[in-house]
XYZ file of C-alpha atoms in Angstrom:
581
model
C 3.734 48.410 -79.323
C 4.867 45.301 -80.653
C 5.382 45.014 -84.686
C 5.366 40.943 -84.768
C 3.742 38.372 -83.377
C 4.521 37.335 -79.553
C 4.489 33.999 -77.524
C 4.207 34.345 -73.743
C 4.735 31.059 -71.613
C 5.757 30.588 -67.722
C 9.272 30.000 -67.837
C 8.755 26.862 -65.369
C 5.871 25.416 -63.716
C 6.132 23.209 -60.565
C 3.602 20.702 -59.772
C 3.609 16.820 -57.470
C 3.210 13.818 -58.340
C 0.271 12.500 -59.388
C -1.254 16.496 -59.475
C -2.240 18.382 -62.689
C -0.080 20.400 -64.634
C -1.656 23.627 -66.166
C 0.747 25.612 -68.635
C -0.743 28.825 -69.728
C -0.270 30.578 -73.122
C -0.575 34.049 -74.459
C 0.494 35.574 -77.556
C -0.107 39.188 -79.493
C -0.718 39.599 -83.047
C -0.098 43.246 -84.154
C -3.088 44.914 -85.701
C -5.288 43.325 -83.260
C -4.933 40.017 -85.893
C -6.313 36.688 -85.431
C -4.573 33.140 -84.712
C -5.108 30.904 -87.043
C -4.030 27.760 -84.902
C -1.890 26.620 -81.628
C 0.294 23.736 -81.737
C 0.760 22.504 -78.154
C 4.169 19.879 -78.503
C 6.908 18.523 -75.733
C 10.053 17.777 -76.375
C 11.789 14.512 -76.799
C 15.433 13.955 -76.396
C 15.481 11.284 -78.799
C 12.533 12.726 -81.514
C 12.819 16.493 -80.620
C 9.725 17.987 -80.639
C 6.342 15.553 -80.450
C 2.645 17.407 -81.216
C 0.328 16.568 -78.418
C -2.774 18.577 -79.842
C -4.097 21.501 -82.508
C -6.235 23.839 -80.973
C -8.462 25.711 -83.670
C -11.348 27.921 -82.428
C -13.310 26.191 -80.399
C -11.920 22.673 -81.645
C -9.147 20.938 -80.242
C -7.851 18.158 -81.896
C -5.728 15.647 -80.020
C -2.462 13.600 -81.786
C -2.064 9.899 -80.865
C 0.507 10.444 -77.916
C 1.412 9.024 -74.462
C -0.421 12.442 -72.830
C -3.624 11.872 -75.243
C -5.931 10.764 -72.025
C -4.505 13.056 -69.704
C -4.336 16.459 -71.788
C -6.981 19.068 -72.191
C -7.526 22.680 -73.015
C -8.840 25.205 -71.282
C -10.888 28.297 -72.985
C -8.489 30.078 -71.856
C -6.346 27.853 -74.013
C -4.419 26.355 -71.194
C -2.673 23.220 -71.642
C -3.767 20.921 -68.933
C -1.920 17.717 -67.792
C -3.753 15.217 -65.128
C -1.707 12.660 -63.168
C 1.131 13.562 -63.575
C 4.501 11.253 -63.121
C 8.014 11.749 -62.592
C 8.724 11.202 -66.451
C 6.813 14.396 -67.345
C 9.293 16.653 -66.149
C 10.630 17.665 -69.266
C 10.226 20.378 -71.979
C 6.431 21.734 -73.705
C 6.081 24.192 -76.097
C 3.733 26.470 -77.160
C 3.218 27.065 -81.061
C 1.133 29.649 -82.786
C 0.213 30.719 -86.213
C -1.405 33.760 -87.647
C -1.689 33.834 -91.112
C 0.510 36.802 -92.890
C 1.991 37.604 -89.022
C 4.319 34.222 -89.380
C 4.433 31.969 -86.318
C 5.507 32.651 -82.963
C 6.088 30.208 -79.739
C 7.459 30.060 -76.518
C 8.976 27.085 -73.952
C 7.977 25.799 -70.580
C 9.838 23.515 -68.224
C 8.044 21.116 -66.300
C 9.414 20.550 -62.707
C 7.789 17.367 -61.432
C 8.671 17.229 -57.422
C 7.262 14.267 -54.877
C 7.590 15.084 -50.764
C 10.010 12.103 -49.492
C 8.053 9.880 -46.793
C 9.503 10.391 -42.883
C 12.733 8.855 -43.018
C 13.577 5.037 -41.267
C 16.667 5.130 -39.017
C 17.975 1.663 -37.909
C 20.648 1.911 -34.810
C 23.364 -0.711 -35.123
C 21.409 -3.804 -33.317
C 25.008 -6.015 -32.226
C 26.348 -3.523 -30.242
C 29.865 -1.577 -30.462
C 32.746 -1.610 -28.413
C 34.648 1.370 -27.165
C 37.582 -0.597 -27.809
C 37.243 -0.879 -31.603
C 40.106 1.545 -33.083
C 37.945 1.909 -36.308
C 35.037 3.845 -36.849
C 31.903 1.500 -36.207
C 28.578 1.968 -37.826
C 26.343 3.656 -35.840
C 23.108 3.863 -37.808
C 21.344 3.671 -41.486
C 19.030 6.265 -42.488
C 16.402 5.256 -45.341
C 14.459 7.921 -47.321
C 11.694 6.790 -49.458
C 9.551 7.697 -52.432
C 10.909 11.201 -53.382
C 11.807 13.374 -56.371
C 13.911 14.923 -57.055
C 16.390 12.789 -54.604
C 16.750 14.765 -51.152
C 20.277 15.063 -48.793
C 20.511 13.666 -45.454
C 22.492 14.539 -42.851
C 23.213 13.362 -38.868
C 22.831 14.755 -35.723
C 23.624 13.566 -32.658
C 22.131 15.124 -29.069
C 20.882 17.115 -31.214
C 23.701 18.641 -32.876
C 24.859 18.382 -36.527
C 27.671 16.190 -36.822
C 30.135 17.651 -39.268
C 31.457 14.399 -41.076
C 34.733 12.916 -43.258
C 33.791 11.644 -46.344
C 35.021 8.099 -44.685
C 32.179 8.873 -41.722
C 28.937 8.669 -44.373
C 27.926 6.076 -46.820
C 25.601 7.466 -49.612
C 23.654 5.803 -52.166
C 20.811 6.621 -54.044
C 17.919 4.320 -56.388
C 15.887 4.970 -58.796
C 12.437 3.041 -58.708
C 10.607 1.865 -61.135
C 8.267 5.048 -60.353
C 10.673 6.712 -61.255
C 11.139 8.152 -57.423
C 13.972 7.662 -55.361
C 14.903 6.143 -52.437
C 18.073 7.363 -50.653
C 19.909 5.658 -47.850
C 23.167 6.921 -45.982
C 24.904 4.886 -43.887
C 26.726 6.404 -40.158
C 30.585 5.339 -39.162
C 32.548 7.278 -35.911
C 33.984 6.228 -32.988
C 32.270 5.552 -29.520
C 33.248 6.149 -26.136
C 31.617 4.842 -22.963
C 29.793 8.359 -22.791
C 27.862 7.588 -26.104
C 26.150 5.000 -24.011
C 23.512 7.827 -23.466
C 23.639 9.554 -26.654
C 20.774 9.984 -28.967
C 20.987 9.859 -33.055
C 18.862 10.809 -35.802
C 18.891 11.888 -39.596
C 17.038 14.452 -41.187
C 15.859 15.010 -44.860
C 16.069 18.057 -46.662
C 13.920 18.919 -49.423
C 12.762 21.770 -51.703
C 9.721 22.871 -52.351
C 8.095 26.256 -53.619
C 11.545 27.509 -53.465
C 11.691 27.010 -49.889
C 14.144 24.407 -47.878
C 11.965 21.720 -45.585
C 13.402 18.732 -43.666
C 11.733 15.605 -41.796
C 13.809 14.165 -38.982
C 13.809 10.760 -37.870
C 13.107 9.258 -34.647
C 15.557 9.189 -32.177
C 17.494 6.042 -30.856
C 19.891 5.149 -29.169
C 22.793 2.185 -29.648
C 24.220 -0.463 -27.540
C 27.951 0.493 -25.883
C 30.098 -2.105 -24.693
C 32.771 -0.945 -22.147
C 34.855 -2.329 -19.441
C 33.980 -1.845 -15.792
C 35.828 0.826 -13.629
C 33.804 0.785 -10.395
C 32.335 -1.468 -8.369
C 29.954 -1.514 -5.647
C 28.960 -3.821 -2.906
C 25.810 -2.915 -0.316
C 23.627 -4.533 2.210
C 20.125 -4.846 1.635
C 18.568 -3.648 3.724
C 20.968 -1.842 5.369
C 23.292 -2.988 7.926
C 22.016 -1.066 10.753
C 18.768 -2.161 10.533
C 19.770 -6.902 10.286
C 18.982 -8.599 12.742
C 18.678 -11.992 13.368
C 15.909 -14.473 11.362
C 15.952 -11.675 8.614
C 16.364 -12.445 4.893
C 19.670 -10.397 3.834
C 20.867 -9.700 0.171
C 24.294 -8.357 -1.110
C 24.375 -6.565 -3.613
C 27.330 -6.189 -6.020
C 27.042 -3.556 -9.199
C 29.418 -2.835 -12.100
C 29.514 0.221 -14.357
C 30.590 -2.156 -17.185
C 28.882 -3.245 -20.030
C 28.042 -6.177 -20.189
C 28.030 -6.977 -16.652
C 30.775 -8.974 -15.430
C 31.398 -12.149 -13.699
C 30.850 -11.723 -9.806
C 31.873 -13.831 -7.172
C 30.747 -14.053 -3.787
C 33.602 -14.479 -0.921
C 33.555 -14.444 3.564
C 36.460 -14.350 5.483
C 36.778 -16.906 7.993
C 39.594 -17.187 10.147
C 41.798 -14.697 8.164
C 40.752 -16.780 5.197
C 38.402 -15.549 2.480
C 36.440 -18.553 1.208
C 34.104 -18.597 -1.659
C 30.281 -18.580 -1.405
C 29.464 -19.985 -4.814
C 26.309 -21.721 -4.121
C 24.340 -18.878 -2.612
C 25.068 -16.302 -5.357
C 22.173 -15.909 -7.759
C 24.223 -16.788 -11.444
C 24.895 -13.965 -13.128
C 22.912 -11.364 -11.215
C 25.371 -10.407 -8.646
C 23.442 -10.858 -5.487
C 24.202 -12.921 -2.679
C 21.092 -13.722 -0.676
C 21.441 -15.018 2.964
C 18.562 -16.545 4.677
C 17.527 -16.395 8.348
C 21.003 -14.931 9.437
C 22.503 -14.804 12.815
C 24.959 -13.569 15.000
C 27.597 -15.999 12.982
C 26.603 -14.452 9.756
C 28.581 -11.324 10.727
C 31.025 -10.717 9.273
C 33.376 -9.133 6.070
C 32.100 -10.042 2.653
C 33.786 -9.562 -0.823
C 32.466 -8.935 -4.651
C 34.964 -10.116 -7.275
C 34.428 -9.024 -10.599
C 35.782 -10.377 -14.216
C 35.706 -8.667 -17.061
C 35.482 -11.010 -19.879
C 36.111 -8.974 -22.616
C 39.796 -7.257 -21.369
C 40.170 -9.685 -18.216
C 39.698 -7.052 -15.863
C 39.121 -7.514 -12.220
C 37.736 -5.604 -9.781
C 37.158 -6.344 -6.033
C 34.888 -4.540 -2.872
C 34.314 -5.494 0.552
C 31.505 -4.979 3.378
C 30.863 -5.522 6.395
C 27.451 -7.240 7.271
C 26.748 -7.136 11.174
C 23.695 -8.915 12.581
C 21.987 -7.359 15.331
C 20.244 -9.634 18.031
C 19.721 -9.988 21.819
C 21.035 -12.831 23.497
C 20.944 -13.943 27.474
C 18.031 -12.447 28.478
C 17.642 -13.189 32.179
C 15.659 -12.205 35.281
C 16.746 -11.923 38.460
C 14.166 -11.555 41.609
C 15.727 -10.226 45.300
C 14.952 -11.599 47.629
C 14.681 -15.466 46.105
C 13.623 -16.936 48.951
C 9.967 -17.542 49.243
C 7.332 -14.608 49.427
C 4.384 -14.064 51.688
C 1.536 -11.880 51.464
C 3.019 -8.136 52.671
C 6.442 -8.805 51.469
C 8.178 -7.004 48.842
C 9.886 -8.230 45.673
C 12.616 -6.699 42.686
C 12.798 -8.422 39.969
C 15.872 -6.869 37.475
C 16.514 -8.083 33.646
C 19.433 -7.830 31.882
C 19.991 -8.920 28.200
C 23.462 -8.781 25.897
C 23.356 -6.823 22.482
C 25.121 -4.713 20.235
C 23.003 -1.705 20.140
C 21.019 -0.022 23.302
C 18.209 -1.721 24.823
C 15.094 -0.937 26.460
C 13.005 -2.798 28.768
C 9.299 -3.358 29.648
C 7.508 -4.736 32.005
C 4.373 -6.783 31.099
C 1.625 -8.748 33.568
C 0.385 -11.999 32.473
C -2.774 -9.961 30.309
C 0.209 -8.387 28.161
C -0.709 -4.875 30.258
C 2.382 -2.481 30.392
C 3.284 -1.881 34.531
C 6.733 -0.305 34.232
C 9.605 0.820 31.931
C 13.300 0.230 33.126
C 15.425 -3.002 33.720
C 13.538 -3.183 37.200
C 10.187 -3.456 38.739
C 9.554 -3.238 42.001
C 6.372 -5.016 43.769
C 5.213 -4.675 47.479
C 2.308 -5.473 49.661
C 2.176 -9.110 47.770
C -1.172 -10.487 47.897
C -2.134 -14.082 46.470
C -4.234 -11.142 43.779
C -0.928 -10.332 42.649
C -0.107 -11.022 39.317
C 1.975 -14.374 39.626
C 3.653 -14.178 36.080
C 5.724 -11.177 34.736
C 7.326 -10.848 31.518
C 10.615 -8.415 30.880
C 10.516 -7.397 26.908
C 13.653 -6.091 25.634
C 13.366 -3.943 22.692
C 16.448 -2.469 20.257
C 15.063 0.513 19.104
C 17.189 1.307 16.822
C 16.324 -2.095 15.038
C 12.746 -2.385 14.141
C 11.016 -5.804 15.244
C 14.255 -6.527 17.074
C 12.952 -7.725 20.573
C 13.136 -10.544 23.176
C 10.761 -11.568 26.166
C 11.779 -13.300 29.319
C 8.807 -14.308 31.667
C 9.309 -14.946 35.490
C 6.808 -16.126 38.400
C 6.376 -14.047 41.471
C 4.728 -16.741 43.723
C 3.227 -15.532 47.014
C 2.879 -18.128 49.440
C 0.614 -18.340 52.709
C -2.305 -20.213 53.950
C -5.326 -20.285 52.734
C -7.643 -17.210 52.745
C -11.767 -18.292 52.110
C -13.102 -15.297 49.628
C -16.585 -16.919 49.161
C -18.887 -19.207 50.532
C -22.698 -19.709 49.573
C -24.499 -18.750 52.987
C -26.804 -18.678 54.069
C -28.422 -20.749 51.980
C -31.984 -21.272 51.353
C -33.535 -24.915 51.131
C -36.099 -27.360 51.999
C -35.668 -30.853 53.428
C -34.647 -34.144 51.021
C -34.126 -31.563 48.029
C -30.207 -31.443 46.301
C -28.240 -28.448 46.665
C -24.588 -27.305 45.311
C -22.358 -25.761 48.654
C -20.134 -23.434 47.331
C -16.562 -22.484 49.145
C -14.004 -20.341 47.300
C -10.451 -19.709 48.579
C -7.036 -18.242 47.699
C -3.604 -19.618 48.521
C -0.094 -20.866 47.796
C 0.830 -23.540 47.558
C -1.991 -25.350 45.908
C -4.284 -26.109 48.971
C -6.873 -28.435 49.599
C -10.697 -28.343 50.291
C -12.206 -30.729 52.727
C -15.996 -30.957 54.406
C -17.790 -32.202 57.109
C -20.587 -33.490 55.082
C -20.847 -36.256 52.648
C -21.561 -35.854 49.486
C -20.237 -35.010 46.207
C -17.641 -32.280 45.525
C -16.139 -30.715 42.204
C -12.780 -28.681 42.462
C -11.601 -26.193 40.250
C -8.401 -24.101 39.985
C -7.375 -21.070 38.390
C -3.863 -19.961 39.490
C -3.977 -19.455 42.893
C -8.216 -19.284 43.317
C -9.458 -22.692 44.082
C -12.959 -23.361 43.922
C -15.653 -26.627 45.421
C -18.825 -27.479 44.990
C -20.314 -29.897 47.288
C -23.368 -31.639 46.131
C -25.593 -32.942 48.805
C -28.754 -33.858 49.485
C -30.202 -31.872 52.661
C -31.203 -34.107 55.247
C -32.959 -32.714 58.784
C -29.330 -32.741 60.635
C -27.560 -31.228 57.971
C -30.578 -28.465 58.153
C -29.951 -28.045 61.574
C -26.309 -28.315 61.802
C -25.259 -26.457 58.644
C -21.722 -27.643 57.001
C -18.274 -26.801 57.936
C -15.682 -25.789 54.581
C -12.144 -26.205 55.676
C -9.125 -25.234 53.307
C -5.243 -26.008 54.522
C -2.162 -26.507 52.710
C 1.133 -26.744 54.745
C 0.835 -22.637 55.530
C -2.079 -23.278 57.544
C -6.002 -23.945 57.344
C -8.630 -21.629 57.137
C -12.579 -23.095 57.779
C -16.205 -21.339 57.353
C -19.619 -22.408 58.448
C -22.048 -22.436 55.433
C -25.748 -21.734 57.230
C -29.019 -23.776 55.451
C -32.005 -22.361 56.395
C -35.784 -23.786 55.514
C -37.847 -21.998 52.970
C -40.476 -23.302 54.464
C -40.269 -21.592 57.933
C -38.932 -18.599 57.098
C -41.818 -17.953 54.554
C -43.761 -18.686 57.665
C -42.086 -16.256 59.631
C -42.170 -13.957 57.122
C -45.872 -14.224 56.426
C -46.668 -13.266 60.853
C -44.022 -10.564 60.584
C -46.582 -9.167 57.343
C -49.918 -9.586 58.744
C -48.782 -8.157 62.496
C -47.111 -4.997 60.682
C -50.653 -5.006 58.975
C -52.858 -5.122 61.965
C -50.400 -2.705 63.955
C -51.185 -0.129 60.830
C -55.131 -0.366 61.474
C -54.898 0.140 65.340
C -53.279 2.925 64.480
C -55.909 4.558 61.841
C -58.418 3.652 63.992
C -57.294 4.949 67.185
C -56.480 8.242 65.078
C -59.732 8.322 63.968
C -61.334 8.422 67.314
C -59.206 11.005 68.675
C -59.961 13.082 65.891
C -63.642 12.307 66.583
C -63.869 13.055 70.510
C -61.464 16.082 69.475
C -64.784 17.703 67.244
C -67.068 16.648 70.393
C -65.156 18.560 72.481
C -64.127 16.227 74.808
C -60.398 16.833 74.168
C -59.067 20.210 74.929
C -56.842 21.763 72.544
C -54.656 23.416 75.272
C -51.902 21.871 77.638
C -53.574 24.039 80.812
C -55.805 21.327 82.138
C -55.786 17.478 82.302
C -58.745 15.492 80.501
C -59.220 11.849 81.536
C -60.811 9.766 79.185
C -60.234 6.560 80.299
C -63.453 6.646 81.745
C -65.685 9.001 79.998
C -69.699 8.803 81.368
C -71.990 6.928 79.340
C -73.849 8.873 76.495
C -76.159 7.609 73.778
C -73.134 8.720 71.417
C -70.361 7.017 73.195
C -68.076 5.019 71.185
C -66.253 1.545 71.693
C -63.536 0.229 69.898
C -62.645 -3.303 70.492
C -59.164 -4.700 69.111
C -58.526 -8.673 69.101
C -55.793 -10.247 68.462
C -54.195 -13.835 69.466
C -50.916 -13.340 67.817
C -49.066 -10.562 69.188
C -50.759 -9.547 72.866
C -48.254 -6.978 73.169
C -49.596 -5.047 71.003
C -52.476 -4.184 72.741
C -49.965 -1.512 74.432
C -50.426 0.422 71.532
C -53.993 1.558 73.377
C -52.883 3.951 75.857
C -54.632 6.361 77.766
C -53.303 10.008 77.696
C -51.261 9.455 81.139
C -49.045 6.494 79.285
C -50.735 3.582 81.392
C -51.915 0.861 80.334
C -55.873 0.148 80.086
C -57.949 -2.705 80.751
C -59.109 -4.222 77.791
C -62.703 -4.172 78.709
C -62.422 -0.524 78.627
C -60.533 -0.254 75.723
C-alpha cells in the first residue's frame, strides 16, 4: 500500500476540433483520508500554471479564465472541456490537497487533432512540351483545414513517385483557426507517353494512432509533341466510289497539336495544290459529285509548327462508274409478227458487271448481256431496258432502253357486234385493232368517230345515229396502214323485232309444253280404262275408238305454229285428222 498521497491522470488525451475534452482524475490518500480540495490549472508558456477552477465537495468554483464557459466537472470529478480549438492543445494539471497528507498532482497533455478536407489537385492548364529540358510542373495539390499539418505525396498510374527534393514544392499555413492548409507543388519531365498518364496526391494523416490518407481525383495534363506518323484514307473507301458520290480524304497526325495539312493531286506528273477544297485546319479534303476524272493520286502534307517538321502520304482515290452502255438488236432490219429478235448490251467499267433485262412494267425477263425474243406478236413488249449493275459497288448501275418494233398489217381484236338498237336512236360503233406502223381507221358510215392509241392498240368509236339503211345494211370497219388492211362487218339488229321474235319463240315453247301434259294425261287415263294394253303382243288402234258415254275429246288450236299439231300422233306414227284429234 501506498504511504503518501497519489495523483493519477491520463498521460494524454486526444480529442477533434470543436469536440469535448474530458480529463479524468484519481488520487489515494493513505488511511482511507479525505481531500480537502482539487485545483484543476493548465499551463501557460508565458504565466506557467493558470487555475481554471476549485472543486470542494459538492461545490465547484470557477476562476475568471478563457475556459470559464466551456469547463465543467463531473461527480466523478472529471474536468470537462466543450468546443474545443486548436489552441487548447497544451498542458492541464490536476492538483489535490488533503490536509496533514500534503498535496499531490499529476499532468495531462491535450492533443487537439482536425481530419484534413479531400485534397484539390489542379493539373497544369497551358500544357507542357516534351521538348522542355527542365522539369515542368505537372500539378498542385491543396490540403485544407487540418491539424496537426498532414504529408502529401504523388502518384502517378497509380504508383508512388519517389521524388528529388527539386521534383516537390512544399509549403504549409497556418490559419487564423489555427488549422492548416498545406499545398505541394509537382515538377518532372514528360514524354509523349505521359499524354495518357493519370496523377493524383494523397494525404496522410493520424488518428487514434492509426495512419489514414484521402487521395485526390485523378487528372490528366495536356502533352505537346511533334508528329511522327501520318495517315491519309478514303472515306468511304475506295472500293466502294463511284461516280455522283460525295468523297472525303482524310489526313491524321499523331502530333500534338495537330499540324498544318495541305491538300495536293498530281496532274500530268505534276502535283498541284488543292487549297480551296480543304476544310482549314481539320485535315479533310471533301470532293463533291466525283467522276471518272477525279481519279487519281492524292497527297497530305503536314507542318509541324513547333520543330518545322514535315511529313507527307499519298493515296490513290479511283472512281468507279459505267460508261457506253449500248444495245445492239440482230437482225436490225424490220420485224414481223413470227420473227425472232437478239438484242445484246455491252457497257465499259472497271469492276465486273451484270446485266438485266427489264419490260416496259420494270418486270425482270432475263439475266445475261442477251435476251432472246421469238414468235413476235404486235402483244410483244415494244420497249426493253438492259440494267447494268456493279456489284461490287452498291447503287452503282446504268439502264439502256431499246424498242423492239413489230411491224405488219393491221389485225381487228374487237368490234361491237352485233349490236342491239332501235331506229333514229344514237349509238357508239366500236372497232379495235393492233398494228405497226401506226394504222388508220376508216368507215362506211357517216358520222362521228373518236380515235385512241395506246402503243400499238388503236381504238374508234363511231357515233351515229341509226337510220333504216344503216339497220339493214350494218357498217363496214376497215383498218390499213402500208402492211395491208384488215375490215369487219359490225351487225345492228332491232330491239324491237327481236323482242318480238323472242316473245312467239316463248309462248310456242309454252303451248308445245301443255299438248304435251295433256296428251300424257289422256294416255294415262285410257291406260286405267283398259283400253291400252300394257304388253307389246297385240296392236290397239285408237284412232278410232267407238263412241261411249265416257269418251273423251281433246281439241288443240292453234294459228301460230300448225306444225305442231304433229305432236298428236296416233300409236302407228301417222298423222290424224284434226277432227278426230
Amino acid at each position: 500500500a501506498a504511504s503518501k498521497l497519489e495523483v493519477s491522470t491520463p498521460a494524454v488525451v486526444k480529442v477533434e476540433v470543436g469536440g469535448t475534452a474530458r480529463i479524468e482524475c484519481n488520487f489515494y490518500i493513505p488511511g482511507n483520508g479525505s481531500y480537502t480540495y482539487m485545483d484543476w490549472f493548465y499551463m501557460d508558456r508565458a504565466n506557467g500554471p493558470v487555475r481554471l477552477c476549485r472543486v470542494t465537495g459538492t461545490d465547484v468554483l470557477k476562476d475568471d479564465t478563457v475556459y470559464k464557459e466551456r469547463l465543467s466537472v463531473g461527480e466523478d470529478k472529471a474536468l470537462s472541456i466543450s468546443k474545443v480549438t486548436v489552441q487548447d492543445a497544451r498542458t492541464f494539471v490536476c492538483r489535490v490537497g488533503a490536509g496533514s497528507s500534503g498535496v499531490g498532482e499529476n499532468r495531462t497533455e491535450l492533443h487537439v487533432y482536425k481530419v484534413p478536407e479531400t485534397p484539390e489537385i489542379e493539373p497544369n492548364s497551358a500544357g507542357i512540351s516534351v521538348q522542355d529540358s527542365d522539369n515542368a510542373q505537372i500539378a498542385r495539390c491543396v490540403s485544407r483545414n487540418s491539424f496537426p499539418p498532414p504529408n502529401i505525396t504523388w502518384h502517378k498510374n497509380g504508383e508512388q513517385l519517389e521524388l528529388q527534393e527539386n521534383q516537390v514544392k512544399y509549403t504549409r499555413t497556418r490559419e487564423s483557426s489555427g488549422l492548416y492548409t498545406v499545398t505541394s507543388t509537382l515538377f518532372a519531365p514528360i514524354t509523349r507517353e505521359d499524354r495518357d498518364s493519370r496523377y493524383h496526391c494523397t494525404v496522410h494523416y493520424w488518428l487514434g494512432g492509426q495512419r489514414h490518407a484521402l487521395e485526390s481525383q485523378k487528372v490528366q495534363i495536356t502533352v505537346f509533341y511533334p508528329a511522327e506518323h501520318l495517315t491519309l484514307q478514303v472515306v468511304p473507301s475506295s472500293a466502294l466510289v463511284k461516280e455522283g458520290d460525295n468523297v472525303k480524304l482524310v489526313c491524321e497526325a499523331d502530333g500534338n497539336p495537330p499540324p498544318v495539312f495541305s491538300f495536293y493531286k498530281k496532274e500530268m506528273g505534276n502535283w498541284q495544290e488543292l487549297s480551296g477544297l480543304a476544310e482549314p485546319n481539320s485535315g479533310v479534303l471533301t470532293l463533291h459529285g466525283v467522276n471518272k476524272s477525279s481519279s487519281g493520286f492524292y497527297k497530305c502534307h503536314s507542318l509541324d509548327l513547333d520543330d518545322m517538321t514535315e511529313l507527307e502520304k499519298e493515296v490513290e482515290l479511283v472512281v468507279n462508274y459505267i460508261e457506253g452502255v449500248r444495245v445492239k438488236m440482230e437482225p436490225s432490219s424490220s420485224l414481223r409478227e413470227g420473227d425472232s429478235v437478239t438484242l445484246s448490251c455491252d457497257a465499259h467499267s472497271p469492276v465486273a458487271l451484270d446485266y438485266q433485262w427489264r419490260d416496259e412494267k420494270g418486270r425482270k425477263v432475263a439475266e445475261g448481256n442477251q435476251l432472246f425474243l421469238s414468235n413476235l406478236t404486235f402483244e410483244t413488249s415494244n420497249n426493253f431496258s438492259c440494267k447494268v449493275v456493279a456489284p461490287s459497288v452498291p447503287g452503282l448501275e446504268r439502264s439502256k432502253q431499246v424498242s423492239v418494233a413489230v411491224e405488219g398489217k393491221p389485225r381487228i381484236v374487237a368490234i361491237s357486234s352485233p349490236l342491239y338498237v332501235r331506229q333514229d336512236e344514237v349509238v357508239n360503233l366500236t372497232c379495235k385493232a393492233i398494228a405497226f406502223p401506226r394504222p388508220s381507221v376508216h368507215w362506211n358510215v357517216n358520222g362521228t368517230a373518236h380515235e385512241y392509241v395506246d402503243n400499238q392498240h388503236i381504238s374508234s368509236n363511231l357515233t351515229v345515229r341509226v337510220s333504216h339503211d344503216l339497220l339493214r345494211a350494218g357498217a363496214m370497219c376497215r383498218v390499213s396502214n402500208a402492211l395491208g388492211a384488215s375490215e369487219k362487218h359490225i351487225q345492228l339488229l332491232d330491239q324491237k323485232t327481236t323482242a318480238e321474235s323472242q316473245g312467239v319463240i316463248i309462248v310456242a315453247i309454252i303451248v308445245a309444253i301443255l299438248v304435251v301434259a295433256v296428251l300424257g294425261a289422256v294416255i294415262y287415263f285410257l291406260h286405267k280404262k283398259g283400253k291400252i294394253p300394257c304388253g307389246r303382243t297385240g296392236k290397239q288402234d285408237i284412232t278410232r275408238p267407238e263412241a261411249r258415254k265416257d269418251k273423251i275429246v281433246v281439241e288443240v288450236k292453234s294459228d301460230k305454229l300448225p306444225e305442231e299439231a304433229g305432236l298428236l300422233q296416233g300409236a302407228n306414227g301417222e298423222k290424224r285428222p284434226a277432227a278426230d284429234q
